[in-house]
XYZ file of C-alpha atoms in Angstrom:
216
model
C 0.150 -32.956 -10.637
C 3.226 -35.386 -11.970
C 2.284 -34.255 -15.112
C 1.207 -30.698 -14.744
C 4.538 -30.735 -12.736
C 6.221 -32.278 -16.247
C 5.106 -30.433 -18.794
C 5.889 -27.492 -17.207
C 9.340 -28.737 -16.974
C 9.441 -29.596 -20.362
C 8.184 -25.800 -21.658
C 11.262 -24.296 -19.922
C 13.302 -26.766 -21.153
C 12.501 -24.978 -24.105
C 12.686 -21.406 -23.948
C 16.375 -23.062 -22.493
C 17.150 -24.381 -26.394
C 14.951 -21.076 -27.156
C 17.821 -18.640 -25.144
C 21.191 -21.192 -26.761
C 19.674 -21.130 -29.746
C 19.269 -17.142 -29.977
C 23.514 -16.950 -29.088
C 25.390 -15.905 -31.225
C 28.360 -18.293 -32.182
C 30.416 -15.294 -33.489
C 31.687 -11.447 -33.948
C 29.797 -11.851 -36.856
C 26.454 -13.616 -35.635
C 26.471 -11.236 -32.720
C 27.311 -7.569 -35.169
C 24.225 -8.325 -37.253
C 22.726 -9.348 -34.608
C 23.114 -5.552 -32.783
C 22.533 -3.906 -36.013
C 19.565 -5.470 -36.725
C 17.847 -5.054 -32.259
C 18.832 -1.905 -32.713
C 16.372 -0.611 -35.255
C 13.881 -3.038 -34.148
C 11.423 -1.254 -31.952
C 11.563 -4.084 -28.600
C 14.785 -3.057 -27.616
C 14.958 -0.277 -24.292
C 14.811 3.235 -25.822
C 18.523 3.854 -24.427
C 19.837 1.192 -27.193
C 17.946 2.324 -30.447
C 20.319 2.976 -33.267
C 22.782 2.152 -31.526
C 24.012 -1.093 -32.124
C 27.584 -0.858 -30.577
C 26.496 -0.051 -27.727
C 23.961 -3.151 -27.917
C 27.396 -5.167 -28.522
C 29.031 -3.663 -25.237
C 26.078 -4.703 -23.478
C 25.606 -8.060 -24.988
C 29.239 -8.379 -23.788
C 29.412 -7.807 -20.128
C 26.257 -10.141 -20.294
C 28.225 -12.993 -21.719
C 31.485 -11.719 -18.918
C 28.379 -11.886 -16.318
C 26.997 -14.859 -16.839
C 23.621 -13.651 -18.516
C 21.826 -13.807 -21.377
C 21.723 -10.844 -23.859
C 18.303 -10.314 -23.752
C 18.469 -10.307 -19.945
C 21.996 -8.101 -20.138
C 19.342 -5.527 -22.512
C 16.879 -5.734 -19.807
C 19.583 -4.512 -17.341
C 22.420 -3.333 -18.229
C 22.144 0.657 -19.079
C 24.949 2.833 -20.512
C 26.374 5.925 -19.180
C 28.541 8.273 -20.067
C 30.286 5.182 -22.149
C 30.336 2.828 -19.151
C 27.919 -0.270 -18.734
C 26.584 -0.525 -15.968
C 23.669 -2.903 -13.718
C 20.638 -1.613 -13.792
C 17.816 -2.511 -11.345
C 17.875 -6.002 -9.086
C 19.909 -7.375 -11.378
C 22.836 -7.291 -8.868
C 21.679 -9.145 -6.259
C 20.067 -11.478 -8.063
C 23.530 -12.300 -9.431
C 25.038 -12.472 -5.729
C 22.361 -14.416 -5.851
C 23.000 -17.300 -8.633
C 26.245 -17.107 -7.340
C 26.409 -19.364 -4.826
C 27.951 -17.305 -2.073
C 25.659 -14.754 -0.413
C 24.192 -17.117 2.980
C 21.796 -13.525 3.833
C 20.800 -10.718 3.640
C 19.199 -8.137 5.895
C 17.853 -4.784 4.581
C 16.372 -1.591 6.846
C 15.777 1.291 6.562
C 15.864 4.202 9.499
C 13.626 7.105 9.631
C 14.679 9.121 12.273
C 19.414 9.289 11.429
C 19.294 11.985 8.951
C 16.382 11.832 7.114
C 16.457 8.114 6.159
C 18.879 6.125 6.279
C 18.354 2.358 4.579
C 21.169 0.650 5.944
C 22.290 -3.597 4.598
C 23.691 -5.900 5.529
C 25.527 -9.006 3.196
C 27.542 -12.210 5.264
C 29.110 -14.150 2.264
C 29.764 -17.943 2.683
C 33.184 -18.085 4.289
C 34.127 -15.504 5.348
C 33.976 -14.851 9.939
C 31.310 -11.612 9.676
C 28.686 -9.773 7.748
C 29.728 -6.120 5.830
C 26.517 -3.793 7.172
C 27.023 -0.360 4.605
C 24.653 2.742 4.892
C 23.659 4.910 2.449
C 20.981 8.234 3.451
C 19.279 11.554 2.598
C 22.118 14.002 4.033
C 24.212 12.258 1.667
C 21.842 12.092 -1.033
C 21.862 16.504 -0.098
C 25.700 16.921 0.118
C 26.007 15.505 -3.832
C 24.666 18.583 -6.405
C 25.598 18.692 -9.587
C 27.057 22.150 -11.287
C 25.823 23.989 -14.671
C 25.585 26.655 -16.846
C 22.180 26.884 -18.511
C 22.711 28.550 -23.084
C 22.895 32.409 -21.807
C 25.677 31.452 -19.893
C 24.206 31.619 -16.819
C 24.903 28.963 -13.280
C 22.659 26.923 -11.899
C 22.912 24.146 -8.933
C 21.107 20.396 -9.648
C 20.905 19.225 -6.504
C 20.658 14.187 -6.348
C 17.425 14.885 -4.722
C 16.137 17.436 -7.478
C 16.238 14.117 -9.564
C 11.999 13.127 -9.845
C 12.643 9.457 -8.910
C 14.480 10.975 -5.865
C 11.446 13.036 -4.950
C 8.861 9.991 -5.718
C 11.002 7.476 -4.065
C 12.950 7.948 -1.582
C 13.543 5.159 0.462
C 13.630 3.096 -3.012
C 16.910 4.434 -4.291
C 18.285 4.725 -0.599
C 17.638 0.891 -0.583
C 19.525 0.722 -4.440
C 22.604 3.162 -2.965
C 23.079 0.806 0.002
C 22.756 -2.387 -1.150
C 25.156 -1.993 -3.859
C 27.742 -0.961 -1.513
C 27.413 -3.972 0.126
C 27.653 -5.566 -2.198
C 30.555 -4.762 -4.490
C 32.624 -4.839 -1.418
C 31.570 -8.345 -0.812
C 30.970 -10.141 -3.856
C 33.271 -8.076 -6.265
C 34.513 -11.055 -8.179
C 30.750 -12.248 -8.922
C 30.154 -8.260 -10.619
C 32.952 -8.517 -12.372
C 34.032 -4.595 -11.093
C 30.869 -3.249 -12.259
C 28.806 -1.159 -10.552
C 25.031 0.068 -9.686
C 23.616 2.662 -11.948
C 21.501 4.049 -9.117
C 25.495 4.671 -8.161
C 26.924 6.738 -11.711
C 23.714 9.208 -10.731
C 26.289 10.829 -7.821
C 29.883 10.131 -10.384
C 28.401 11.339 -13.714
C 25.495 12.765 -14.244
C 25.236 16.973 -16.052
C 22.207 18.764 -16.346
C 22.070 19.832 -19.117
C 23.082 23.336 -20.356
C 19.651 24.101 -21.005
C 17.554 22.784 -18.146
C 14.898 24.472 -15.718
C 15.948 25.546 -12.017
C 14.075 22.389 -10.222
C 11.887 23.252 -7.255
C 13.584 21.652 -4.060
C 12.673 18.955 -2.179
C 10.862 20.648 0.351
C 9.257 23.866 -1.489
C 8.054 19.769 -3.436
């Protein structure tokens, strides 16, 4: 068992060393790496042929203390603004050592389903609790025009991720509200991509009217 454990540690150290070797040491190296990655099929689609966006994600990842390989997987550029995607926000807070505990739950009987997130920061007397409901999501309505000039409306909850995974989307929104209020210094003011859906998402002019969640 000791041999297996020491072997596993050795492998992890090799991975860390490889990550250090692959880290750009100068702006020139970062630009060259971004150009090369932009032509690769192994990066997320949003970064293909966009070396400038890759460079922004790499720089933000460095500021947040994550390797550029993780940055490209968890940082999303939305309307020119970098956001953190998925569980990376919680991962950064946990890695900071400042999180005493986190509790998350969902109450289906409140406002069509309401997610709650409670976080306790070490050194603070009281935890912070935030929530986000389906009623709040339903209230977010976007307006647009088709190519023929006719107007249409588009709800946040018309989106496929909200129709199919509403409980998960509520969870993310409540979590981001709590984490940003309690750990603004850790997250450096960066918001979650899920929050950007409410702020910056504008449907394309030629989008078709989507059925309501009730109709679906």
